[in-house]
């Protein structure tokens, strides 16, 4: 079994170029991870996801523990086998989604008791159980169980959630080691919380940095706050985290968010935006965002991007995509999702190449001109 | 331009093995044509449709004339270019669907005036307009405009519709020739009507046989009548049609329907069943029909058919397919549609090989044992 490792290959300002080593392959960073909530990147064949250049996909503990259940996935050989994704898998801890999706949830020191939003059945998520589930799934990069306090919230409320998350971090870590995660080449991330309060963020990062996590996540951002708030938190928090370990900004974001976060030292991203936007008729391209619902595309024989290596971008006319979206045909969502994941992977390749070449600031200026208004 | 042609290669009893030549390729018959109503075989990439062995897909005049309109498709290079299907395309005439889908329709000798079910806009379909639309789409195999009387109906009503369809056959043919269809290598089918009345069916077939159609369709069947009625109509009608021209049984059907119709001399089929069933969790396989919604598949690591050459059938576990269907994930419909179209194409290859080898009756007995109960 390959031990988990992260190697820093190059820097350009605060931007970092790195490589993750997991039991299921290597991951070039900065990396964008398509979201496969229920064991599938929505409307894509796994081979096509891999062909876009994606090297990690994300699975969600909350959804998978309810259906098909972690025990069933384990019996079937683990999530890699189940969803036919042989490369690296990262899982969240369920902490965020249990608070936003579950019914009748009750949070205590022990964890979160809740009822399934599907059938009302009773469940309990604790730091220990979350890590057990992630182990049953066979996740390569796991997350501590945390509480993500919804903003706006009082300083007291944010602080309470942050301190609870720190205690849960210790419990998550202990269980992860009991289950032999490190020996399996798996990683566990601590998650920085603290809302929009810089001092709490710094305290959270400093406390987590003292624990032996393989990597760190920044949680509780991109939940509706202005981009400037998110970037200010990164500016203050990232210097506190160990430089030699990977940093993952959870749930982010737009192309502009990604470039600005890379500029501050983030290595990993995930977001439902490219897949969700694809299902709603929006295409991300080198030329900006294109709304295929717009009637102006109805007679346009041009593809989204004739120079793309993605068939969805290169081979299908905008007129046809417009028609598929207007008629609600599944192929429209299939093609635009594919195009969008492909665009995001191309963006990450461009970012990595720019850091390697020491030209990241030029790329940043270019992306700022293209995407700032869409952030 | 290749002139349209049909070549009879072999017979085994009344079953026929043939080959169509169109401007967009050859089609081995008996053939099954996946339905691409709105310019897409639902939930499939066109490359995957072709890879299953399909050599023709069907487009629907009624849907396409409303969205994106035939004129727009023509401006964009025709339906082959628009939907990225370079092989043969067959279109219906709109006659069946205008009567089942349109709002406020009024049928006269001239044609059918109606309002769109989408936006209430007014339209008119006549034999001439239907053939014009099919020409604008660039269809290789076109259908005369006909009236399909809904059963049960009185003999008078069936006869009225049948005679109207004969007059519309003449008008469709005249317009098809004015538009230069034959010179473009296109075919126009006459459509046999007459409901479940054998004498009317025979009269319809005999009258159409006197007109210079490139091929013939049997319409107005598989609309809810018992299979025995459909097969009895075929038994009596097919001998009246010219033997050297292809016969297409419209909207049929189950695997059992197909084998029994081939046994009577049908060369071409289309049906929404494999695509629609796929979206509803049903898989057609060599072992019969499998309902993936059924909980018994939840822990089954076996694929639908380990010996299939279709990735959807061969590479994904039944447990995963069950999960995708239960969670409503798009990938479930994508995989099962692919599997089903692939199964239907395999069935047609088996049928063609059996006729070539003179072993069709053995295949028929085998299929009867497998599929009769599902007919």
XYZ file of C-alpha atoms in Angstrom:
750
model
C 0.000 0.000 0.000
C 1.340 3.442 -0.967
C 1.558 5.606 2.148
C -0.371 8.831 1.799
C 1.860 11.775 0.972
C 1.808 15.320 -0.293
C 4.750 16.794 -2.133
C 5.185 20.504 -2.778
C 6.701 20.834 -6.234
C 6.800 24.576 -6.838
C 5.570 27.941 -5.615
C 4.728 31.119 -7.431
C 4.040 33.795 -4.837
C 1.694 32.099 -2.358
C 0.335 29.780 -5.074
C 1.458 26.192 -4.678
C 2.033 23.393 -7.149
C 1.915 19.951 -5.577
C 1.208 16.260 -5.910
C -0.834 13.960 -3.694
C -0.017 10.265 -3.468
C -2.865 7.984 -2.406
C -3.521 4.255 -2.588
C -5.508 4.981 -5.772
C -3.083 7.133 -7.705
C -1.523 10.536 -7.805
C -3.329 13.864 -7.878
C -1.737 16.937 -9.368
C -2.591 20.073 -7.379
C -4.134 22.598 -7.443
C -6.952 20.150 -8.176
C -10.688 20.446 -8.748
C -12.756 17.468 -7.580
C -16.101 16.835 -9.315
C -18.888 16.069 -6.859
C -20.325 12.544 -6.952
C -22.774 12.905 -4.071
C -24.646 9.628 -4.417
C -21.839 7.607 -5.979
C -22.109 9.204 -9.426
C -21.003 12.493 -10.911
C -24.459 13.443 -12.099
C -25.184 12.648 -15.777
C -21.653 11.470 -16.588
C -20.082 8.096 -17.284
C -17.099 7.566 -14.939
C -14.768 7.042 -17.918
C -15.701 10.485 -19.242
C -15.069 12.073 -15.839
C -11.581 10.537 -15.839
C -10.980 11.617 -19.425
C -11.534 15.279 -18.521
C -8.416 14.946 -16.357
C -10.166 14.666 -12.976
C -8.079 12.569 -10.567
C -10.339 12.717 -7.501
C -14.091 12.707 -7.061
C -15.999 13.528 -3.901
C -18.581 11.324 -2.197
C -21.022 12.477 0.478
C -21.313 10.550 3.733
C -24.810 11.792 4.532
C -26.319 10.569 1.250
C -24.367 7.332 1.040
C -25.032 6.280 4.666
C -28.766 6.473 3.922
C -28.602 4.929 0.427
C -27.175 2.404 -0.276
C -25.607 2.469 3.266
C -21.896 2.295 4.030
C -22.128 -1.361 5.066
C -23.617 -2.304 1.687
C -20.941 -0.373 -0.193
C -18.294 -2.157 1.922
C -19.813 -5.586 1.165
C -19.743 -4.695 -2.530
C -16.039 -3.932 -2.421
C -15.969 -0.277 -1.426
C -16.961 2.938 -3.163
C -14.210 2.733 -5.806
C -15.545 -0.605 -7.060
C -19.212 0.311 -6.513
C -19.122 3.475 -8.633
C -16.376 2.262 -10.997
C -13.989 5.056 -10.062
C -10.530 3.476 -9.623
C -8.814 6.778 -8.856
C -8.727 8.730 -5.620
C -11.926 9.381 -3.654
C -12.405 12.107 -1.055
C -15.389 12.080 1.288
C -16.945 14.746 3.422
C -17.901 13.891 6.999
C -21.656 14.369 6.742
C -21.443 17.260 9.210
C -22.493 19.954 6.790
C -25.254 18.019 5.064
C -26.841 16.533 8.162
C -27.480 20.091 9.355
C -28.871 21.276 6.024
C -30.802 18.216 4.786
C -31.857 15.970 7.666
C -35.180 16.290 9.473
C -35.599 16.739 13.234
C -31.894 16.914 13.926
C -30.608 17.387 17.449
C -27.004 18.385 18.096
C -25.242 17.410 21.316
C -21.655 17.006 22.429
C -21.922 13.386 21.353
C -22.955 14.148 17.768
C -26.082 14.715 15.681
C -29.194 12.572 15.995
C -31.497 12.975 13.021
C -34.184 11.488 10.868
C -33.583 10.656 7.225
C -35.119 13.154 4.806
C -36.020 10.111 2.662
C -38.029 7.867 4.966
C -37.917 9.405 8.445
C -35.709 6.615 9.816
C -33.567 7.506 12.859
C -29.790 7.816 12.591
C -26.882 9.178 14.569
C -23.697 10.746 13.276
C -20.800 11.161 15.665
C -17.132 11.841 14.965
C -16.438 8.139 15.447
C -19.320 6.980 13.260
C -18.472 9.445 10.486
C -14.920 8.128 10.302
C -16.177 4.531 10.432
C -18.475 5.240 7.501
C -15.677 6.860 5.519
C -13.544 3.798 6.247
C -16.312 1.436 5.090
C -16.594 3.442 1.884
C -12.821 3.090 1.479
C -12.285 6.812 1.110
C -8.693 7.862 0.418
C -9.052 11.360 1.857
C -11.447 11.627 4.772
C -12.815 14.579 6.728
C -13.193 14.992 10.474
C -16.771 15.362 11.687
C -17.462 19.064 12.215
C -20.240 21.529 12.813
C -20.620 24.223 10.192
C -22.501 27.113 11.817
C -24.761 28.892 9.389
C -23.972 32.573 8.801
C -24.947 35.173 9.853
C -24.499 34.042 13.447
C -23.352 35.632 16.717
C -19.691 35.409 17.729
C -20.754 33.185 20.626
C -22.551 30.775 18.341
C -19.629 30.671 15.893
C -17.184 30.126 18.734
C -19.288 27.361 20.264
C -19.388 25.521 16.900
C -15.673 26.048 16.332
C -14.719 24.644 19.760
C -17.096 21.716 19.362
C -15.476 21.000 15.985
C -12.045 21.021 17.647
C -13.180 18.422 20.207
C -14.729 16.415 17.390
C -11.436 16.711 15.491
C -9.638 14.891 18.295
C -12.302 12.184 18.477
C -12.287 11.801 14.676
C -8.509 11.465 14.676
C -8.503 8.876 17.427
C -11.054 6.701 15.647
C -9.248 7.107 12.318
C -6.069 5.746 13.870
C -7.901 2.923 15.673
C -9.313 1.863 12.330
C -5.840 1.809 10.805
C -6.431 4.636 8.348
C -2.774 5.700 8.130
C -1.626 2.102 7.542
C -4.135 1.873 4.663
C -2.591 4.903 3.022
C -5.606 7.040 3.890
C -5.611 10.669 4.975
C -7.778 12.495 7.475
C -8.254 16.251 7.251
C -8.893 18.581 10.129
C -11.442 21.263 9.221
C -10.895 24.903 10.116
C -14.110 26.587 11.300
C -14.774 29.998 12.815
C -17.232 31.591 10.407
C -16.287 35.107 9.334
C -14.419 35.816 12.570
C -10.731 36.059 11.797
C -9.551 35.517 15.379
C -11.643 32.371 15.751
C -10.391 31.137 12.384
C -6.785 31.638 13.435
C -7.379 29.879 16.726
C -9.083 26.970 14.965
C -6.224 26.633 12.467
C -3.567 26.832 15.181
C -5.254 24.170 17.319
C -5.740 21.832 14.377
C -2.146 22.373 13.253
C -1.059 20.811 16.547
C -2.932 17.605 15.731
C -1.369 15.038 13.398
C -3.689 15.441 10.418
C -2.416 14.523 6.947
C -4.062 17.643 5.539
C -6.402 20.518 6.315
C -9.720 21.788 5.035
C -11.263 25.214 5.270
C -14.951 24.726 5.992
C -17.868 27.054 6.484
C -17.029 29.369 3.592
C -18.790 29.946 0.267
C -22.070 29.743 2.144
C -23.408 33.062 0.931
C -20.854 35.557 2.304
C -19.199 38.084 -0.081
C -16.129 36.768 -1.888
C -13.995 39.419 -0.130
C -14.861 37.913 3.276
C -13.855 34.452 2.085
C -10.559 35.717 0.690
C -9.805 37.700 3.858
C -10.303 34.541 5.934
C -7.892 32.677 3.633
C -5.347 35.479 3.855
C -5.248 35.196 7.638
C -5.777 31.475 8.103
C -3.518 29.773 5.583
C -0.236 31.084 7.051
C -1.166 29.386 10.337
C -1.487 25.931 8.731
C 1.521 23.656 8.139
C 3.021 24.601 4.801
C 3.977 21.037 3.913
C 0.412 19.727 4.018
C -2.356 20.104 1.447
C -5.195 22.594 1.996
C -8.704 22.002 0.683
C -11.261 24.812 0.408
C -14.585 23.039 0.757
C -17.439 23.765 -1.650
C -15.601 26.388 -3.710
C -16.349 27.635 -6.277
C -16.547 29.798 -9.355
C -13.511 29.917 -11.669
C -12.685 33.314 -10.177
C -12.982 32.002 -6.593
C -10.631 29.178 -7.510
C -7.950 31.369 -9.057
C -8.060 33.831 -6.143
C -7.890 30.999 -3.618
C -4.971 29.343 -5.407
C -3.260 32.736 -5.262
C -3.529 32.474 -1.452
C -2.241 28.915 -1.177
C -5.227 26.552 -1.585
C -4.503 23.169 -3.206
C -7.877 21.462 -3.563
C -11.436 22.421 -4.470
C -14.841 20.849 -4.964
C -18.096 22.421 -6.044
C -21.431 21.353 -7.488
C -21.404 24.436 -9.709
C -20.142 22.887 -12.988
C -22.466 19.890 -12.729
C -25.498 21.815 -11.470
C -25.022 24.634 -13.975
C -24.785 22.047 -16.761
C -28.169 20.630 -15.842
C -29.565 24.167 -15.992
C -28.268 25.058 -19.438
C -25.143 26.996 -18.461
C -21.816 26.289 -20.141
C -18.422 27.343 -18.812
C -15.972 28.088 -21.608
C -12.703 29.889 -22.289
C -14.876 32.746 -23.549
C -16.948 33.035 -20.387
C -20.263 31.591 -19.250
C -22.813 30.856 -21.959
C -26.522 30.498 -21.238
C -27.730 27.973 -23.810
C -31.367 28.733 -22.990
C -30.910 32.070 -24.696
C -32.736 32.220 -28.061
C -29.722 33.828 -29.729
C -28.100 30.380 -29.897
C -31.001 28.767 -31.766
C -29.421 29.206 -35.193
C -25.756 29.090 -34.224
C -23.906 26.201 -35.882
C -20.706 26.901 -33.887
C -19.685 24.550 -31.083
C -18.952 25.850 -27.580
C -15.209 25.695 -28.256
C -13.818 24.290 -31.515
C -10.362 23.911 -29.972
C -11.440 21.991 -26.895
C -10.411 18.358 -26.580
C -13.797 17.626 -24.989
C -16.253 16.192 -27.540
C -19.168 17.942 -25.801
C -17.505 21.320 -26.339
C -16.059 20.611 -29.761
C -18.532 18.507 -31.723
C -22.052 19.738 -30.952
C -23.496 23.002 -32.259
C -24.817 25.651 -29.899
C -28.070 25.427 -31.858
C -28.383 21.752 -30.991
C -27.464 22.328 -27.337
C -30.081 25.099 -27.205
C -32.658 22.705 -28.657
C -31.769 19.946 -26.162
C -32.012 22.319 -23.202
C -35.288 23.873 -24.398
C -36.847 20.435 -24.899
C -35.516 19.130 -21.573
C -33.723 16.242 -23.258
C -31.285 14.315 -21.044
C -28.534 14.672 -23.639
C -28.449 18.438 -22.990
C -27.542 17.937 -19.322
C -25.119 15.144 -20.263
C -23.249 17.337 -22.748
C -23.162 20.538 -20.685
C -22.065 18.723 -17.523
C -19.299 17.074 -19.512
C -18.291 20.408 -21.024
C -18.264 22.113 -17.630
C -16.218 19.466 -15.816
C -13.882 19.527 -18.788
C -13.583 23.323 -18.573
C -12.839 23.202 -14.836
C -10.137 20.565 -15.392
C -8.636 22.649 -18.160
C -8.617 25.664 -15.839
C -6.745 23.616 -13.231
C -4.232 22.408 -15.841
C -3.673 26.010 -16.901
C -3.231 27.061 -13.272
C -0.724 24.260 -12.626
C 1.215 25.059 -15.798
C 1.319 28.756 -14.864
C 2.671 28.027 -11.367
C 5.266 25.669 -12.879
C 6.264 28.399 -15.312
C 6.210 31.216 -12.766
C 3.501 33.027 -14.742
C 0.614 32.639 -12.345
C 0.071 36.386 -11.941
C -0.463 36.764 -15.684
C -3.033 33.976 -15.683
C -4.668 35.540 -12.630
C -5.030 38.882 -14.409
C -6.469 37.172 -17.476
C -8.972 35.177 -15.401
C -9.864 38.267 -13.425
C -10.803 40.050 -16.640
C -12.875 37.084 -17.797
C -14.540 35.850 -14.615
C -14.548 38.574 -11.936
C -17.994 39.797 -12.966
C -19.375 36.238 -12.750
C -18.006 35.607 -9.256
C -25.830 10.140 -54.717
C -26.544 6.447 -54.050
C -29.996 5.616 -55.375
C -32.246 4.115 -52.744
C -32.498 0.341 -53.020
C -33.560 -2.734 -51.131
C -31.987 -6.082 -51.779
C -33.419 -9.374 -50.568
C -30.496 -11.568 -49.564
C -32.112 -14.669 -48.110
C -35.340 -16.181 -46.875
C -36.092 -18.704 -44.182
C -39.773 -19.556 -44.372
C -41.501 -16.174 -44.621
C -38.657 -14.475 -42.719
C -36.524 -12.226 -44.895
C -32.901 -11.168 -44.737
C -32.200 -7.977 -46.654
C -30.125 -4.840 -47.060
C -31.203 -1.242 -47.566
C -29.010 1.198 -49.454
C -29.535 4.875 -48.670
C -27.540 8.054 -49.230
C -26.279 7.630 -45.648
C -25.194 4.023 -45.634
C -26.465 0.492 -45.684
C -28.926 -1.043 -43.272
C -28.977 -4.762 -42.619
C -32.536 -6.077 -42.194
C -34.453 -7.159 -40.223
C -33.548 -3.923 -38.445
C -34.606 -2.229 -35.242
C -34.559 1.579 -35.315
C -34.101 3.421 -31.990
C -36.510 6.331 -31.606
C -34.973 9.813 -31.585
C -38.208 11.797 -31.319
C -36.771 15.265 -30.750
C -33.481 14.763 -32.549
C -31.888 12.620 -29.824
C -32.236 9.014 -28.748
C -33.112 9.879 -25.169
C -30.189 9.763 -22.696
C -27.657 8.427 -25.233
C -24.672 9.901 -27.026
C -25.060 9.356 -30.783
C -21.709 7.530 -30.920
C -22.982 5.005 -28.390
C -26.198 4.491 -30.382
C -24.089 3.692 -33.431
C -21.801 1.420 -31.446
C -24.728 -0.792 -30.440
C -25.057 -1.629 -34.131
C -28.023 0.613 -34.915
C -27.894 1.780 -38.541
C -31.082 3.892 -38.613
C -32.743 6.147 -36.101
C -36.243 7.569 -36.284
C -37.201 11.239 -36.063
C -40.725 12.547 -35.447
C -42.181 15.184 -37.749
C -44.715 16.439 -35.232
C -42.130 17.225 -32.544
C -39.456 18.544 -34.884
C -41.797 20.838 -36.844
C -42.685 22.579 -33.573
C -39.163 22.596 -32.110
C -36.710 23.490 -33.515
C -38.820 23.649 -36.759
C -37.953 21.939 -40.028
C -36.754 25.195 -41.590
C -34.250 25.722 -38.790
C -32.964 22.149 -39.094
C -32.586 22.678 -42.852
C -30.644 25.930 -42.336
C -28.365 24.083 -39.926
C -27.549 21.434 -42.519
C -30.329 18.904 -42.042
C -31.189 16.465 -39.282
C -28.128 14.248 -39.829
C -25.799 17.175 -39.117
C -28.025 18.705 -36.434
C -28.189 15.580 -34.276
C -24.772 14.230 -35.308
C -26.161 11.022 -36.761
C -24.371 10.439 -40.076
C -26.187 7.170 -40.796
C -29.655 6.620 -42.172
C -32.644 8.535 -40.749
C -36.279 7.520 -41.088
C -39.080 9.933 -40.254
C -42.731 9.415 -39.523
C -45.261 11.711 -41.197
C -46.686 13.370 -38.107
C -50.073 11.800 -38.829
C -50.163 9.577 -35.777
C -48.784 12.080 -33.292
C -50.819 15.071 -34.416
C -53.937 13.091 -33.543
C -52.625 11.927 -30.179
C -50.686 14.977 -28.935
C -51.944 18.178 -30.555
C -54.637 20.351 -29.048
C -57.859 21.412 -30.816
C -57.131 19.394 -33.945
C -59.568 19.385 -36.842
C -59.304 16.792 -39.592
C -60.524 17.543 -43.120
C -59.860 16.184 -46.577
C -57.109 18.776 -46.845
C -55.216 17.680 -43.733
C -55.113 18.367 -40.004
C -55.270 21.853 -38.518
C -54.110 21.940 -34.916
C -52.632 23.916 -32.111
C -49.247 23.092 -30.646
C -49.388 21.307 -27.294
C -46.403 23.479 -26.308
C -47.587 27.033 -26.865
C -50.982 26.860 -28.514
C -49.644 28.182 -31.841
C -51.642 27.251 -34.971
C -50.263 24.796 -37.530
C -51.461 22.711 -40.443
C -50.225 19.317 -41.561
C -51.216 18.098 -45.008
C -49.759 15.303 -47.107
C -47.793 17.906 -49.066
C -46.545 19.740 -45.978
C -45.548 16.533 -44.200
C -43.404 15.462 -47.160
C -41.941 18.974 -47.406
C -40.970 18.826 -43.742
C -39.408 15.404 -44.151
C -37.466 16.774 -47.114
C -36.278 19.776 -45.095
C -35.101 17.408 -42.378
C -33.250 15.447 -45.069
C -34.875 12.163 -44.084
C -33.669 9.121 -46.022
C -36.834 7.083 -45.542
C -40.016 9.124 -45.399
C -43.609 8.248 -44.606
C -46.764 9.273 -46.436
C -49.162 11.386 -44.363
C -51.891 9.099 -43.021
C -54.715 8.962 -40.536
C -54.408 6.300 -37.874
C -57.930 5.661 -36.544
C -57.931 4.810 -32.864
C -59.297 1.365 -31.980
C -61.886 0.253 -31.069
C -63.760 1.995 -33.904
C -66.668 1.109 -36.186
C -65.970 -0.472 -39.572
C -67.282 2.724 -41.191
C -64.856 4.871 -39.251
C -61.934 2.555 -39.985
C -62.866 2.466 -43.670
C -63.194 6.244 -43.874
C -59.722 6.682 -42.366
C -58.231 4.011 -44.610
C -59.655 5.597 -47.775
C -58.576 9.058 -46.711
C -55.063 7.667 -46.114
C -55.093 6.212 -49.662
C -55.946 9.628 -51.144
C -53.275 11.202 -48.938
C -50.849 8.504 -50.172
C -51.285 9.769 -53.733
C -50.843 13.393 -52.706
C -47.786 12.522 -50.566
C -46.255 10.628 -53.478
C -46.846 13.471 -55.939
C -45.216 16.028 -53.654
C -42.304 13.687 -52.877
C -41.552 13.405 -56.595
C -41.985 17.162 -57.176
C -39.392 17.745 -54.476
C -36.978 15.363 -56.187
C -36.946 12.784 -53.415
C -36.068 9.833 -55.674
C -33.197 11.763 -57.285
C -31.829 12.458 -53.794
C -31.758 8.746 -53.037
C -34.684 9.087 -50.635
C -37.522 6.643 -50.164
C -41.215 7.225 -49.474
C -43.314 4.544 -47.804
C -47.002 4.012 -48.311
C -48.747 3.106 -45.054
C -51.261 0.273 -44.865
C -54.229 1.159 -42.656
C -57.537 -0.599 -41.999
C -57.517 -1.188 -38.250
C -58.333 -4.740 -37.223
C -60.489 -5.347 -40.307
C -58.704 -7.847 -42.503
C -60.677 -6.995 -45.678
C -59.924 -3.297 -45.317
C -56.273 -4.087 -44.620
C -56.043 -6.190 -47.779
C -57.724 -3.475 -49.849
C -55.383 -0.828 -48.431
C -52.316 -2.945 -49.178
C -53.485 -3.778 -52.692
C -54.199 -0.134 -53.539
C -50.866 1.044 -52.162
C -49.051 -1.757 -54.003
C -50.230 -0.161 -57.246
C -48.499 3.107 -56.366
C -44.754 3.486 -56.957
C -43.574 3.561 -53.325
C -40.030 2.488 -52.505
C -41.323 0.590 -49.485
C -44.352 -0.057 -47.301
C -45.301 0.439 -43.693
C -47.953 -1.246 -41.617
C -49.544 1.429 -39.469
C -52.254 1.452 -36.833
C -51.095 -1.691 -35.040
C -49.586 -2.173 -31.585
C -52.051 0.411 -30.312
C -53.472 -1.757 -27.566
C -54.984 -4.683 -29.515
C -54.038 -8.282 -28.572
C -50.851 -9.563 -30.188
C -52.887 -12.255 -31.996
C -54.880 -9.569 -33.829
C -51.691 -7.848 -34.945
C -50.165 -11.086 -36.174
C -53.375 -12.064 -37.997
C -53.330 -8.718 -39.825
C -49.707 -9.355 -40.840
C -50.541 -12.889 -41.999
C -53.162 -11.558 -44.397
C -51.603 -8.265 -45.443
C -47.971 -9.012 -46.147
C -48.630 -11.425 -49.055
C -50.458 -8.583 -50.830
C -47.440 -6.242 -50.721
C -44.653 -6.388 -53.321
C -42.148 -8.973 -52.153
C -39.127 -7.066 -53.448
C -39.758 -4.009 -51.267
C -39.031 -3.539 -47.552
C -41.857 -3.664 -45.007
C -41.809 -1.646 -41.811
C -44.100 -2.441 -38.875
C -44.551 0.905 -37.167
C -44.211 1.225 -33.391
C -43.475 -2.471 -32.728
C -42.534 -3.769 -30.259
C -41.520 -6.291 -27.617
C -38.774 -8.797 -28.483
C -41.505 -11.419 -28.925
C -43.537 -9.127 -31.226
C -40.429 -8.581 -33.307
C -39.538 -12.249 -33.711
C -43.135 -13.165 -34.593
C -43.364 -10.307 -37.089
C -40.066 -11.236 -38.714
C -41.466 -14.759 -39.018
C -44.251 -13.240 -41.156
C -41.997 -11.143 -43.372
C -41.425 -7.781 -41.640
C -38.057 -6.112 -42.288
C -38.045 -2.986 -40.094
C -39.186 -2.002 -36.609
C -39.157 0.957 -34.261
C -40.405 1.261 -30.710
C -39.936 3.521 -27.689
C -39.986 0.452 -25.454
C -36.238 -0.076 -24.932
C -35.564 3.611 -24.294
C -38.659 4.232 -22.166
C -38.210 1.016 -20.173
C -34.607 2.007 -19.511
C -35.716 5.277 -17.970
C -38.080 3.315 -15.745
C -35.541 0.842 -14.406
C -36.230 -2.108 -16.716
C -33.391 -3.940 -18.419
C -33.763 -6.260 -21.400
C -31.218 -9.075 -21.366
C -30.555 -12.516 -22.836
C -31.996 -13.855 -19.603
C -35.245 -11.925 -19.820
C -36.481 -8.602 -18.478
C -34.963 -7.452 -15.187
C -36.635 -4.873 -12.954
C -33.743 -3.064 -11.331
C -36.087 -1.341 -8.870
C -36.507 -4.686 -7.156
C -34.748 -4.827 -3.764
C -33.317 -8.261 -4.543
C -30.683 -6.583 -6.718
C -29.425 -4.283 -3.947
C -26.533 -6.578 -2.966
C -25.884 -8.251 -6.303
C -22.376 -7.581 -7.599
C -23.102 -9.304 -10.933
C -23.508 -7.202 -14.081
C -26.586 -7.532 -16.307
C -24.656 -9.729 -18.736
C -20.938 -10.432 -18.267
C -20.633 -11.608 -21.890
C -22.232 -8.568 -23.494
C -20.063 -6.272 -25.585
C -22.045 -3.303 -24.215
C -20.216 -1.610 -21.311
C -23.530 -0.780 -19.633
C -24.436 -4.474 -19.511
C -20.974 -5.815 -18.796
C -19.213 -3.415 -16.439
C -21.739 -2.139 -13.873
C -23.134 -4.238 -11.027
C -26.850 -4.790 -10.616
C -26.432 -3.406 -7.095
C -25.113 -0.130 -8.524
C -27.835 0.039 -11.190
C -30.431 -0.576 -8.460
C -28.910 2.261 -6.429
C -28.909 4.647 -9.406
C -32.536 3.879 -10.238
C -33.694 4.157 -6.626
C -31.950 7.513 -6.221
C -33.210 8.810 -9.577
C -29.678 9.489 -10.810
C -29.375 10.278 -14.538
C -26.665 7.661 -14.945
C -29.229 4.930 -14.232
C -31.365 5.937 -17.229
C -28.224 6.410 -19.327
C -26.929 2.922 -18.579
C -30.226 1.053 -18.868
C -31.182 2.797 -22.110
C -27.777 1.891 -23.514
C -28.167 -1.702 -22.341
C -31.643 -1.978 -23.835
C -30.768 -0.537 -27.237
C -27.768 -2.817 -27.217
C -29.953 -5.827 -26.387
C -32.386 -5.000 -29.195
C -29.531 -4.676 -31.682
C -28.097 -7.978 -30.512
C -31.513 -9.571 -30.971
C -31.639 -8.255 -34.555
C -28.117 -9.551 -35.257
C -29.146 -12.957 -33.925
C -32.282 -12.880 -36.079
C -30.296 -11.960 -39.187
C -27.692 -14.646 -38.521
C -30.421 -17.248 -37.994
C -32.133 -16.372 -41.287
C -28.762 -16.507 -43.050
C -28.113 -19.925 -41.526
C -31.632 -21.246 -42.115
C -32.129 -21.717 -38.382
C -34.737 -19.042 -37.754
C -37.354 -21.491 -36.428
C -34.954 -22.641 -33.706
C -34.326 -19.058 -32.655
C -38.052 -18.388 -32.753
C -38.744 -21.303 -30.394
C -36.019 -20.113 -28.056
C -37.337 -16.548 -28.032
C -40.866 -17.798 -27.572
C -39.807 -19.614 -24.423
C -38.007 -16.543 -23.124
C -40.279 -13.692 -24.139
C -43.811 -14.935 -24.845
C -44.931 -14.262 -21.276
C -43.617 -10.698 -21.472
C -45.419 -9.928 -24.767
